[in-house]
PDB file of C-alpha atoms in Angstrom:
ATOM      1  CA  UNK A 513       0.000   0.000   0.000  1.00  0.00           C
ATOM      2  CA  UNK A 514       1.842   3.401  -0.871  1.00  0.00           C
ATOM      3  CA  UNK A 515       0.259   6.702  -0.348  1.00  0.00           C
ATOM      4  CA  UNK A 516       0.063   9.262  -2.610  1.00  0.00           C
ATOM      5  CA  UNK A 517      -1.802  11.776  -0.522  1.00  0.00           C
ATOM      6  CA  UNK A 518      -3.308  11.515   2.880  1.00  0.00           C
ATOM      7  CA  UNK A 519      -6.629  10.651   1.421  1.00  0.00           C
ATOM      8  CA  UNK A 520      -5.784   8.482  -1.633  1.00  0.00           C
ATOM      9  CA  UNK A 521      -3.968   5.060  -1.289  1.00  0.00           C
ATOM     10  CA  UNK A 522      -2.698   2.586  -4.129  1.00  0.00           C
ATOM     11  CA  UNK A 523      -2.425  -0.643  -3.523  1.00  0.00           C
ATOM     12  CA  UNK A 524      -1.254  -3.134  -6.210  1.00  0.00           C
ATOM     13  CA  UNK A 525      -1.708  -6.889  -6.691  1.00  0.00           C
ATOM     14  CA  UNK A 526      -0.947  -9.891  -9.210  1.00  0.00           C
ATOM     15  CA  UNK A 527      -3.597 -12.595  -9.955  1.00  0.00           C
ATOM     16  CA  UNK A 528      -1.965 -16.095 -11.442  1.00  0.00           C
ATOM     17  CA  UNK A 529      -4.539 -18.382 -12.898  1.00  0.00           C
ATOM     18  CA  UNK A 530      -2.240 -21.472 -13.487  1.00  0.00           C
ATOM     19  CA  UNK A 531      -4.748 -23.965 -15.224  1.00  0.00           C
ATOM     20  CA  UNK A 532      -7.417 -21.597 -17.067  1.00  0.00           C
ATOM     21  CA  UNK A 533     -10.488 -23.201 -18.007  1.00  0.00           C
ATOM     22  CA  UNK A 534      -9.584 -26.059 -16.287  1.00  0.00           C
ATOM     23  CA  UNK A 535      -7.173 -27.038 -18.806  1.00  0.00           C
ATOM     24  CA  UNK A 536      -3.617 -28.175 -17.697  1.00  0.00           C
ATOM     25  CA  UNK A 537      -2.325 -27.199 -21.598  1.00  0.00           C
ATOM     26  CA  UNK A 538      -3.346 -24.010 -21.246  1.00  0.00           C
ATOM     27  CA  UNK A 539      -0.728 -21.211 -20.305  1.00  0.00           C
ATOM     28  CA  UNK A 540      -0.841 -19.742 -16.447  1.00  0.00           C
ATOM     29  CA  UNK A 541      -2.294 -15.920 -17.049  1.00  0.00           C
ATOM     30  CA  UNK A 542      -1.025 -13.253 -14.926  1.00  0.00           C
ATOM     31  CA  UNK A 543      -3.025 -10.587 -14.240  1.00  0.00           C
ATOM     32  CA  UNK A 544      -2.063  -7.096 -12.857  1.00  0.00           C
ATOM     33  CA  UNK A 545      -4.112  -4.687 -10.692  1.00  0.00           C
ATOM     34  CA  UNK A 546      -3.975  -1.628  -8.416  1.00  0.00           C
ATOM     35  CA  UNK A 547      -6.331  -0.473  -6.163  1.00  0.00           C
ATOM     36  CA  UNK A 548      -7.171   3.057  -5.572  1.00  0.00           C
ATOM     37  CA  UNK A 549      -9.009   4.059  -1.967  1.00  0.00           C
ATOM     38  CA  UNK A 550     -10.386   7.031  -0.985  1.00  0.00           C
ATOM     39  CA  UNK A 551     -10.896   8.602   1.797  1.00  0.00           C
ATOM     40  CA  UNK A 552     -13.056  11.460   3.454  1.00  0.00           C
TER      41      UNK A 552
END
């Protein structure tokens, strides 16, 4: 969690899906994200 401000926050994240669909031949996805909170 890093703050930019004293009211906004980032937070970032990675999501691996390592069998998508269900399927073992598939290739893992990776997935990114950040998370922006708000406060007042």
């Amino acid at each position: 969690e890093y703050a930019l401000t004293d009211n906004i926050k980032i937070t970032p994240g990675v999501i691996v899906i390592t069998a998508p669909d269900y399927n073992e031949d598939n290739s893992p996805l990776v997935i990114g994200t950040i998370r922006t909170t708000f406060t007042f």
